[in-house]
Short mmCIF file of C-alpha atoms and ligand atoms in Angstrom, two decimals:
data_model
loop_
_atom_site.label_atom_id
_atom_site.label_comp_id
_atom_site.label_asym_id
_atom_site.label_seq_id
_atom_site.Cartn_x
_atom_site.Cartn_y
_atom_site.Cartn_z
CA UNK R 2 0.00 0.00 0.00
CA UNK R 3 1.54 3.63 -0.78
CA UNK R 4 -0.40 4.88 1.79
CA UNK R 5 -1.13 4.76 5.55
CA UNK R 6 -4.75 5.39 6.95
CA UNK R 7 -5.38 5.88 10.52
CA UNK R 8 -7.11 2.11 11.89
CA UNK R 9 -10.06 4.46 13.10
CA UNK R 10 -10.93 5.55 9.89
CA UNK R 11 -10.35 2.14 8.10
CA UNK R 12 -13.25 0.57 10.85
CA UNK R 13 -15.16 3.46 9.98
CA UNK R 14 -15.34 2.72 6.54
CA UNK R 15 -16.02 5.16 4.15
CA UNK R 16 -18.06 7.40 6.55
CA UNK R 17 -15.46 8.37 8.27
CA UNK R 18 -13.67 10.24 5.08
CA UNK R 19 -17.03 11.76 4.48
CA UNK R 20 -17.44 9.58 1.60
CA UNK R 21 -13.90 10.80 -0.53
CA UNK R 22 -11.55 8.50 0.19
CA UNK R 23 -7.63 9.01 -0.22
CA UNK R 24 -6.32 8.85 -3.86
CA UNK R 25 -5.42 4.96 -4.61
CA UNK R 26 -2.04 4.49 -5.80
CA UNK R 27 -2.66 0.86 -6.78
CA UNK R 28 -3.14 -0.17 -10.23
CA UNK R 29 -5.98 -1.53 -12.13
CA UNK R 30 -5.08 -5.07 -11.89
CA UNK R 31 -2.37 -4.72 -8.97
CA UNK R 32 -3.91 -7.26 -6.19
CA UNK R 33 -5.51 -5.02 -3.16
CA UNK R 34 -4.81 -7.22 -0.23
CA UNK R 35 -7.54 -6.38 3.40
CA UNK R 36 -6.06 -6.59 6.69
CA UNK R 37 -5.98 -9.90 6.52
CA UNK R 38 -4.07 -10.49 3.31
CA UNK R 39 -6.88 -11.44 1.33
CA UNK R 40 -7.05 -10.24 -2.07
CA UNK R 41 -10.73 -9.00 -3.84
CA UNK R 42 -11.84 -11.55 -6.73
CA UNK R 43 -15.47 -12.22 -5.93
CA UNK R 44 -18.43 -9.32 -6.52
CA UNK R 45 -22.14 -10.73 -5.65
CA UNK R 46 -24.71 -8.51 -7.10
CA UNK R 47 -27.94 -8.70 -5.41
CA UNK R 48 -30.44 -6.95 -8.45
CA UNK R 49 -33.50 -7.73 -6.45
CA UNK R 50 -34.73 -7.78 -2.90
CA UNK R 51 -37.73 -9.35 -3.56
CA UNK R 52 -38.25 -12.97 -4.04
CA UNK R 53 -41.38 -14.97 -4.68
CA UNK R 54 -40.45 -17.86 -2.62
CA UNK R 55 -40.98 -17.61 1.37
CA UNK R 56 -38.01 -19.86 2.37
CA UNK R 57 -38.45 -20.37 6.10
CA UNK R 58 -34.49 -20.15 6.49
CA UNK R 59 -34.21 -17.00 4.27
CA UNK R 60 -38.08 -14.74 4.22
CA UNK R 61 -39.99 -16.56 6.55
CA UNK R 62 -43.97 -15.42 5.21
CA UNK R 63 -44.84 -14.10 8.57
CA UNK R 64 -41.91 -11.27 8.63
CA UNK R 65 -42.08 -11.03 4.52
CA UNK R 66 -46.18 -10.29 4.09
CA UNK R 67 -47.68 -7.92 2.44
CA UNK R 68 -47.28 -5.22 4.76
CA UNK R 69 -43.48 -5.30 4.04
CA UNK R 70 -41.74 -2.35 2.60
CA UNK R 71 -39.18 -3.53 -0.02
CA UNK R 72 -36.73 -1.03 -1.53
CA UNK R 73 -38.81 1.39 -3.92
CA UNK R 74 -37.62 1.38 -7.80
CA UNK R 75 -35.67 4.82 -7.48
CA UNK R 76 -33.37 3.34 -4.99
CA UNK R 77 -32.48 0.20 -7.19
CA UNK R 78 -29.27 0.76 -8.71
CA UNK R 79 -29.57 0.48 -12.71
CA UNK R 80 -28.10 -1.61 -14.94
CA UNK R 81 -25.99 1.25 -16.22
CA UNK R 82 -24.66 2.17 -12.21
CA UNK R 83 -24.60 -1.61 -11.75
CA UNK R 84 -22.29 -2.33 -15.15
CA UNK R 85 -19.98 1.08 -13.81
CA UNK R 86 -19.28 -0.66 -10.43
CA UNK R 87 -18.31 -3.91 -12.06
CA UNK R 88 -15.83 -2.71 -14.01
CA UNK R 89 -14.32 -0.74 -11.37
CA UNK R 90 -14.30 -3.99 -9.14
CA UNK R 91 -12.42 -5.48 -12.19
CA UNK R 92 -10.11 -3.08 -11.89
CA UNK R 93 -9.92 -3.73 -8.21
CA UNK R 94 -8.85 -7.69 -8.91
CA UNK R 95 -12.74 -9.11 -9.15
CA UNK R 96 -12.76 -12.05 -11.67
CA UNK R 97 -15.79 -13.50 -10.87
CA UNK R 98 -19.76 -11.60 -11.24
CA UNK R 99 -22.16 -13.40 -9.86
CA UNK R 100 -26.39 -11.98 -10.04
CA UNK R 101 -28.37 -12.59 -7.29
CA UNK R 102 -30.96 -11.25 -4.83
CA UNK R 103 -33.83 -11.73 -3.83
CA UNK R 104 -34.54 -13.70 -6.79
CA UNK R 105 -32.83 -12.01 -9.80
CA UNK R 106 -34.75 -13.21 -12.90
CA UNK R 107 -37.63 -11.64 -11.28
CA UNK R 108 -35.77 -8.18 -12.07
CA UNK R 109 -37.02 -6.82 -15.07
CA UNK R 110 -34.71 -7.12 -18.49
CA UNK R 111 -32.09 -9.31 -16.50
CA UNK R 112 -30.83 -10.27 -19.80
CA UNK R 113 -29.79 -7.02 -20.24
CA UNK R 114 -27.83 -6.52 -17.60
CA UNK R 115 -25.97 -9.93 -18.68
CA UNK R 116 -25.07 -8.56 -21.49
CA UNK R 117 -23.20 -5.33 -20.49
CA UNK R 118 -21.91 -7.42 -17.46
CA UNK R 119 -20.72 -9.94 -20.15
CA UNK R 120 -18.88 -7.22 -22.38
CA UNK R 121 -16.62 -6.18 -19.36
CA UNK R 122 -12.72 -7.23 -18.95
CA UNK R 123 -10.13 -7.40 -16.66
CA UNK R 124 -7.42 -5.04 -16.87
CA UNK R 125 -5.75 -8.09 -18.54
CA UNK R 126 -8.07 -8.48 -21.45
CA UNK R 127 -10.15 -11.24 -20.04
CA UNK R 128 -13.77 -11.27 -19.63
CA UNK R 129 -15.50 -12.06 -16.51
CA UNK R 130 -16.24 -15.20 -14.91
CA UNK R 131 -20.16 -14.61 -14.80
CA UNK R 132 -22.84 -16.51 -13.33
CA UNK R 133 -26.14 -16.42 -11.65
CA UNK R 134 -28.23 -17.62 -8.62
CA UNK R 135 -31.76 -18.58 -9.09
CA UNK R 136 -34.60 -20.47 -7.49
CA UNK R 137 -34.96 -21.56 -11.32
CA UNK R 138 -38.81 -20.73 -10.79
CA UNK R 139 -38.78 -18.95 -14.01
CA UNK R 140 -36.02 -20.34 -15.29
CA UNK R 141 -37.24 -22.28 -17.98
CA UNK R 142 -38.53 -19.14 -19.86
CA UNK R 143 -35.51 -17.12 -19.35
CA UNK R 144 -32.68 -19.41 -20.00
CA UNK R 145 -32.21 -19.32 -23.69
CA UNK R 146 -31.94 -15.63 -23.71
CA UNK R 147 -29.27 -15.84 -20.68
CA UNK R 148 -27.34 -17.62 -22.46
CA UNK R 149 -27.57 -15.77 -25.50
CA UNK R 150 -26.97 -12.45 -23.29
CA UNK R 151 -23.27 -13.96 -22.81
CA UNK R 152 -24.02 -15.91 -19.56
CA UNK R 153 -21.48 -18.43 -18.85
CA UNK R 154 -23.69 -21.18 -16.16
CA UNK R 155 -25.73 -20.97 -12.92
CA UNK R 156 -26.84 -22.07 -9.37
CA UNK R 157 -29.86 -23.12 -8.68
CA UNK R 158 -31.10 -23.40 -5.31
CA UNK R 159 -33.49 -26.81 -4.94
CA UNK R 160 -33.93 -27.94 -1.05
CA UNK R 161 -35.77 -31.53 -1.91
CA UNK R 162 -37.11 -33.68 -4.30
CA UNK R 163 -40.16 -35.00 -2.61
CA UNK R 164 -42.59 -32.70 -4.09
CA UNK R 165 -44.60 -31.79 -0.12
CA UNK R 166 -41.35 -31.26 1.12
CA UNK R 167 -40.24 -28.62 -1.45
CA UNK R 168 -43.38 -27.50 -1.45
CA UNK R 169 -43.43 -27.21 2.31
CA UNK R 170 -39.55 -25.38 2.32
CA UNK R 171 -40.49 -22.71 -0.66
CA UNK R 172 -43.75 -21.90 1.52
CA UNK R 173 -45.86 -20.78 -1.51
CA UNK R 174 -46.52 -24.46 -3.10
CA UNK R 175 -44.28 -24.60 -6.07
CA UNK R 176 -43.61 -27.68 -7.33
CA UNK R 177 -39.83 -29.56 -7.85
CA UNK R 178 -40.73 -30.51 -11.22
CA UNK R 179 -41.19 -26.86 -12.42
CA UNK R 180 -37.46 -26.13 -10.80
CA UNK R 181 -36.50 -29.31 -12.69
CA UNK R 182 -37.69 -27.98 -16.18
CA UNK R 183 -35.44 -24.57 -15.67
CA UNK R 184 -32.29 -26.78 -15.01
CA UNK R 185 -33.48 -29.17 -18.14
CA UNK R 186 -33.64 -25.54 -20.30
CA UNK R 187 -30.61 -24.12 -19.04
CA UNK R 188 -28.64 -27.45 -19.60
CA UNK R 189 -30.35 -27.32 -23.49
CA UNK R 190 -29.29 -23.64 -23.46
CA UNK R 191 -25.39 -24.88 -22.76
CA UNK R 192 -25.64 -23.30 -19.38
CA UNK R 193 -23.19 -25.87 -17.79
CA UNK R 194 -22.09 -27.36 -15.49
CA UNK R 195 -25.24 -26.51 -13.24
CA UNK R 196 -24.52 -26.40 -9.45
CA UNK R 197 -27.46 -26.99 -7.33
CA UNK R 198 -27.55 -25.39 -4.07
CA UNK R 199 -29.21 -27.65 -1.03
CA UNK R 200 -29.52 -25.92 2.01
CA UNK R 201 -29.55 -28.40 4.58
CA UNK R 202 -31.99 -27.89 8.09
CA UNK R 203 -31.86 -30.56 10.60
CA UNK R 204 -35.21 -32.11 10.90
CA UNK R 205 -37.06 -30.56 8.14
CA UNK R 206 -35.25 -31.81 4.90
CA UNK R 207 -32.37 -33.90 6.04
CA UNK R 208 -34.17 -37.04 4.95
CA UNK R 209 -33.52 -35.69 1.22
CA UNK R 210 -29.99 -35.32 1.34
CA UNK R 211 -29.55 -39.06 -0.37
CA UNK R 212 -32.36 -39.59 -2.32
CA UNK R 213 -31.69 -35.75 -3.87
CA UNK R 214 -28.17 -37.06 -4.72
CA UNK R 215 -29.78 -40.19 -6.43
CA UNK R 216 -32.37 -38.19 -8.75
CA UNK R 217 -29.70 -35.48 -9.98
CA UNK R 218 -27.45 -38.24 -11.19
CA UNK R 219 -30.28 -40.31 -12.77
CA UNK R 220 -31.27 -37.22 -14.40
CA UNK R 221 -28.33 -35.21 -15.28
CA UNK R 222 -25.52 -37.78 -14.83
CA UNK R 223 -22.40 -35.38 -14.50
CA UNK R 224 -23.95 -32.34 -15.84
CA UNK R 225 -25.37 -31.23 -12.09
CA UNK R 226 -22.83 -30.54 -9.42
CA UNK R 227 -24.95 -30.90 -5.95
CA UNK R 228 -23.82 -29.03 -3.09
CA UNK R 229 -24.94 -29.00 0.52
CA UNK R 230 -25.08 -25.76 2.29
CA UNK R 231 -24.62 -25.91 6.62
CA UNK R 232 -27.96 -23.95 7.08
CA UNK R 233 -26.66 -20.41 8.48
CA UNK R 234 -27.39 -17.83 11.11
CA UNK R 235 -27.44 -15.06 8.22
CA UNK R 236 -30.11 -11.93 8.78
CA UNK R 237 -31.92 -11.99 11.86
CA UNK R 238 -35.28 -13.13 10.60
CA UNK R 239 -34.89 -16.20 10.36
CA UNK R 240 -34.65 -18.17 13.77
CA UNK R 241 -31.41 -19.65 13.26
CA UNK R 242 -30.34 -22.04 16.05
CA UNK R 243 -27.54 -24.47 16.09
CA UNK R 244 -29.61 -27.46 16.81
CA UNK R 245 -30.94 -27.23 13.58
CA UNK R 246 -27.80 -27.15 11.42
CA UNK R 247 -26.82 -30.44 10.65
CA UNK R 248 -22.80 -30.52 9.88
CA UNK R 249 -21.55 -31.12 6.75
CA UNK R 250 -19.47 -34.37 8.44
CA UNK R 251 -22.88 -35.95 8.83
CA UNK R 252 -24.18 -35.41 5.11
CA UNK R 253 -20.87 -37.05 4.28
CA UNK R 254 -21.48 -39.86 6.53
CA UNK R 255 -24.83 -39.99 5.21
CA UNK R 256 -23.77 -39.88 1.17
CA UNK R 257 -20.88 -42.82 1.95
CA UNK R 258 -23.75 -45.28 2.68
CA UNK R 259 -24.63 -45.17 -0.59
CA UNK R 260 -21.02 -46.33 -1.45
CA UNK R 261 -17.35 -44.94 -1.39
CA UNK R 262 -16.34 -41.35 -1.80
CA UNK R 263 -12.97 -39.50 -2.65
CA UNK R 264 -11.98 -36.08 -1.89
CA UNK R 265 -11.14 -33.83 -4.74
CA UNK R 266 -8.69 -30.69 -4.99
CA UNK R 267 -10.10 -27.06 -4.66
CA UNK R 268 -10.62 -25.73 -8.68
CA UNK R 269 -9.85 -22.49 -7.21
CA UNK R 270 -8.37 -20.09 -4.21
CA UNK R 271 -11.65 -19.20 -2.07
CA UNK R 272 -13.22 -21.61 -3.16
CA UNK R 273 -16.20 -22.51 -1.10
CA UNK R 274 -17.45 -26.05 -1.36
CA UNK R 275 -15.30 -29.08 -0.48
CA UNK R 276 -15.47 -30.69 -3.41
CA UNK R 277 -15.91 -35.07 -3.16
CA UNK R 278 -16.60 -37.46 -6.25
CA UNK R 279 -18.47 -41.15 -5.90
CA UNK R 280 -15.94 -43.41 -6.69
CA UNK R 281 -18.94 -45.71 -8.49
CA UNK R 282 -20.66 -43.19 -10.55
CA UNK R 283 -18.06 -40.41 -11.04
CA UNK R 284 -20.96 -37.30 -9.54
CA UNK R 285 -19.65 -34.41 -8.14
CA UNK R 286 -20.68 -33.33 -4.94
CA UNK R 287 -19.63 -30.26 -2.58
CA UNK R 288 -19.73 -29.49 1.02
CA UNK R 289 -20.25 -25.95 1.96
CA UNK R 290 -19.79 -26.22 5.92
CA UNK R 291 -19.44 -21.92 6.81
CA UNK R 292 -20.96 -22.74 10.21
CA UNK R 293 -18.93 -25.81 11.09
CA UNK R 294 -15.75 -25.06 8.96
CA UNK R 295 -15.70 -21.34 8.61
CA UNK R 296 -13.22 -20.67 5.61
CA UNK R 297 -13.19 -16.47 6.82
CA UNK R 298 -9.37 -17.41 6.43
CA UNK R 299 -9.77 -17.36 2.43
CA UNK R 300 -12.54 -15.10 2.03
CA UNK R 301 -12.04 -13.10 -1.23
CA UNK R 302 -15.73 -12.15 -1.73
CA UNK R 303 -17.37 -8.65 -1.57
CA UNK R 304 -21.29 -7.88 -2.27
CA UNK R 305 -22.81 -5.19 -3.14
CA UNK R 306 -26.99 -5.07 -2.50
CA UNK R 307 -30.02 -3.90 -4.42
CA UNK R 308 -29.55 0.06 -3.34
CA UNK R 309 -25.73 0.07 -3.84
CA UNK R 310 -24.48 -0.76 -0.54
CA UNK R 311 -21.16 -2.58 -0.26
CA UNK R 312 -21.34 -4.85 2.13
CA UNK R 313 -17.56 -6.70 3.13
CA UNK R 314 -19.41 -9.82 4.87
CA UNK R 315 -22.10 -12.21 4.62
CA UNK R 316 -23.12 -11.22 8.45
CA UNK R 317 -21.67 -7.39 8.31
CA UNK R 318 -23.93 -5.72 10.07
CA UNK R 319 -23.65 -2.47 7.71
CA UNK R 320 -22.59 -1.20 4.10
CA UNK R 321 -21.04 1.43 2.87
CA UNK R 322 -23.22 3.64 -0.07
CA UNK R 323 -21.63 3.06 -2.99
CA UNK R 324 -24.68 4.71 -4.23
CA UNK R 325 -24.21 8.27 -2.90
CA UNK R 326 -20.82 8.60 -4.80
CA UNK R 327 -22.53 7.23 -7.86
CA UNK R 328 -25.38 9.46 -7.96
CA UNK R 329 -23.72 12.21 -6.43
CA UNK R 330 -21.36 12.72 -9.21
CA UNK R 331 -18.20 10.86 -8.49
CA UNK R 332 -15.85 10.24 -11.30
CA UNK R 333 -14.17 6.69 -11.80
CA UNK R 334 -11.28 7.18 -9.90
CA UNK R 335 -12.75 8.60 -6.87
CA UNK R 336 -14.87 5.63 -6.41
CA UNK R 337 -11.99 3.43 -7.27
CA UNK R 338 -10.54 5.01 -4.23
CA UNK R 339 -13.18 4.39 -2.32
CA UNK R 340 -13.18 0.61 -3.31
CA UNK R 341 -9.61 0.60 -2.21
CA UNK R 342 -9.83 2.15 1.18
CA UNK R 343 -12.97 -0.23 2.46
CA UNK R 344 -10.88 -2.74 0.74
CA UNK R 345 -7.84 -2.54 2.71
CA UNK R 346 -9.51 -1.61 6.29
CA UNK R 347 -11.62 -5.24 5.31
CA UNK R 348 -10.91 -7.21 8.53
CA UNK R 349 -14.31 -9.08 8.83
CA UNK R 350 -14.32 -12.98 9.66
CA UNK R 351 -17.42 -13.33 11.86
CA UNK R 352 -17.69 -17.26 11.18
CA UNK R 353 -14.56 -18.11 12.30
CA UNK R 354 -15.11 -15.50 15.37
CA UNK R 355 -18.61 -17.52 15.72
CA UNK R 356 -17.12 -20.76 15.56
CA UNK R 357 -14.46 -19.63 18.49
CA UNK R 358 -17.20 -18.77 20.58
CA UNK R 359 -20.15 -20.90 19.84
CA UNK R 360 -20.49 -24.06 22.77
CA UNK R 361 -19.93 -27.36 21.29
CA UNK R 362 -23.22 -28.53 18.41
CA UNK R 363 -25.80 -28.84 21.60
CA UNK R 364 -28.05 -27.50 20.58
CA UNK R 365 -27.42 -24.35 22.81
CA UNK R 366 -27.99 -20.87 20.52
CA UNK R 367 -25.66 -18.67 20.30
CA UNK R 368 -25.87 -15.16 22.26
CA UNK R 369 -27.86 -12.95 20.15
CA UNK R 370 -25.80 -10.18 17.75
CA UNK R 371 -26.00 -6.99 16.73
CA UNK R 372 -29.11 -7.26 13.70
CA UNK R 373 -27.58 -8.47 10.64
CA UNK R 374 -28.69 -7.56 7.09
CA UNK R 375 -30.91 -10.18 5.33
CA UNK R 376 -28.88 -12.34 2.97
CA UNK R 377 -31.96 -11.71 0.09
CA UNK R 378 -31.04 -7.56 0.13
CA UNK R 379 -27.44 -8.42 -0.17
CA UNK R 380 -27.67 -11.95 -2.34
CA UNK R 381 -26.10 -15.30 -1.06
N1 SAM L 421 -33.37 -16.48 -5.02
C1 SAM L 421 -32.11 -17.03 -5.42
C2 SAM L 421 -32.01 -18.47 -4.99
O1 SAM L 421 -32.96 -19.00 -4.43
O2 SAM L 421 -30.96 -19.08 -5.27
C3 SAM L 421 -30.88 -16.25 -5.01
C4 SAM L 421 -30.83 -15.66 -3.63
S1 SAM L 421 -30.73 -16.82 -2.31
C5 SAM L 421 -30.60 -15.73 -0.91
C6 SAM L 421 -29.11 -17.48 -2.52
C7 SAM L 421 -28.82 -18.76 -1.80
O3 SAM L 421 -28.77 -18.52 -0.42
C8 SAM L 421 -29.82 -19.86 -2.00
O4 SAM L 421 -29.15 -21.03 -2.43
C9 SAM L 421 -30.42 -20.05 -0.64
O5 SAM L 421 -30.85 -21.36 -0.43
C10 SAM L 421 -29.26 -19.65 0.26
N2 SAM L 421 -29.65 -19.29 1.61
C11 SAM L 421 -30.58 -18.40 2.00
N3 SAM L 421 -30.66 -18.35 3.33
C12 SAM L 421 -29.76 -19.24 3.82
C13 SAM L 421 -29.37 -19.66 5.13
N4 SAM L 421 -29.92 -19.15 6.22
N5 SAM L 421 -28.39 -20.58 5.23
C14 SAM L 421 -27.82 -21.11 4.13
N6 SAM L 421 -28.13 -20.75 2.87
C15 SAM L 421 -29.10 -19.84 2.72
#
């Protein structure tokens, strides 16, 4: 770093410089390294904060009802503030773009946005790594024109495949074999490989974690990559207690009855699914364990949520407005500052703090936190 910022204002964050950060004198493409020598290649954009599923573990109905205020239009950022921002990330070291929300394909145009997204490069010439999170709800309509937008492949989220138990998770009745259809169109599109995300909550869909494995590889064979997510204490909404995360040991233990298993190597730094193959059938499978295994240590991700807010943490408790410098005139290298500063004051690793100071898996919650932001206003 060329320069030296008091510690005060680097926990402050940007409000403490009164939103003008120091002059960078890094690079475009020179690695910015946080406090904890992590470098920036990851930028979640959540496009949406609105979903039409009512997850229990994400926007439980009775919080997210009708009387809920979600973020007006005029506060969205647009695709045009949205496509600046990436390519200043770029600049900062991101390599990866991934849309989320909320649920993004309910944001109007998406396809759109994919396309200007897709027409970015690194300061080396390359273009981005991008990709997408969806419930695949409405996946089957959009996926052609993803794909034709310059999308690259997807996540999609799918918590069972017993149809009442899906049905049961999602909390508005939609069915598996709809979510089905969108990965069967975005596989047609050439939209792969497709990870599916299974977020795992002791008690309520644990029972799927094999059979789920079986009907992905009758269906897809190798095309779907399954992954199990360690159901996490994200937001505040959502009644997160440890008794109901089941680790991501147990799925293992649970997946090796069905025969012999063998680790793979990471695909990439920060990566963060353990990644395992069945010895029998050759199907991918990853563990994403942030509650039992916190990986804080290689955390290279930043997000930045529906109204602009950068946010340096899954559980940060507060952003920083990208926003106001946007709309209040910035030019490009005054934001790039400002990237750099919150950058390098970045010293957030609240699962591995969590995981120092949570009792043994008892079942015991933890003490309660400050109020986290809700992982559908900053994406997952
Ligand atoms: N609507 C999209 C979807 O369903 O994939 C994108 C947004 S959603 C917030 C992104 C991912 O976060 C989903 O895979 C969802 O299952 C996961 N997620 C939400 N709340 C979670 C929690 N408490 N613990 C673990 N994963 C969670």
């Amino acid at each position: 770093m060329g320069k030296i910022f008091a510690i005060n204002d680097l926990r402050r964050g940007l409000a403490a410089t009164g939103g003008h950060a120091p002059a960078s004198s890094l690079l475009p493409g020179q690695d910015r390294l946080d406090t904890l020598g992590r470098p920036l290649r990851d930028l979640r954009i959540s496009v949406t904060d609105r979903c039409n599923f009512r997850c229990s573990y994400c926007m439980p109905k009775e919080v997210f009802d009708n009387q809920h205020a979600f973020l007006p239009q005029t506060a969205l950022l647009s695709f045009e503030e949205i496509t600046r921002l990436a390519g200043l990330f770029a600049n900062a070291g991101a390599r990866k773009l991934r849309l989320t929300g909320g649920e993004p394909l309910l944001r109007k145009n998406l396809e759109h946005l994919v396309e200007m997204l897709a027409a970015l490069r690194t300061p080396d010439g390359e273009p981005l790594d991008l990709t997408l999170t969806t419930n695949g709800s409405i996946l089957a309509r959009k996926a052609v024109a993803l794909k034709a937008a310059g999308l690259k492949r997807l996540t999609v989220s799918l918590d069972a495949i017993d149809d009442a138990v899906f049905r049961r998770m999602n909390d508005v009745d939609f069915a598996v074999e709809d979510v089905l259809a969108g990965i069967d169109a975005a596989l047609a599109a050439g939209l792969a490989p497709v990870k599916v995300n299974m977020v795992v909550k002791k008690g309520t869909n644990d029972d799927q974690i094999v059979p789920l494995t079986r009907a992905l590889q009758a269906r897809y064979g190798s095309a779907v990559v399954l992954r199990f997510i360690e159901f996490m204490d994200v937001g505040s909404t959502n009644g997160w207690r440890l008794d109901d995360v089941l680790p991501s040991q147990e799925v293992l233990a649970r997946l090796r009855e069905s025969g012999p298993l063998t680790a793979l190597p990471a695909t990439a730094q920060g990566e963060t699914a353990q990644r395992w193959r069945f010895d029998a059938t050759g199907q991918e499978i990853g563990l994403v364990s942030s509650v039992t295994q916190a990986f804080c240590g290689s955390c290279n991700r930043a997000r930045l949520s529906t109204d602009g807010q950068l946010y340096l943490c899954l559980f940060a408790t507060h952003g920083h407005d990208l926003r106001a410098l946007l709309r209040g005139g910035a030019d490009d290298a005054a934001i790039a500052a400002a990237i750099d500063h919150l950058w390098a004051g970045r010293d957030d690793r609240y699962s591995a703090l969590r995981g120092a100071a949570t009792p043994p898996l008892d079942g015991r919650p933890t003490p309660a936190d400050e109020r986290r932001v809700e992982m559908h206003y900053i994406g997952g």
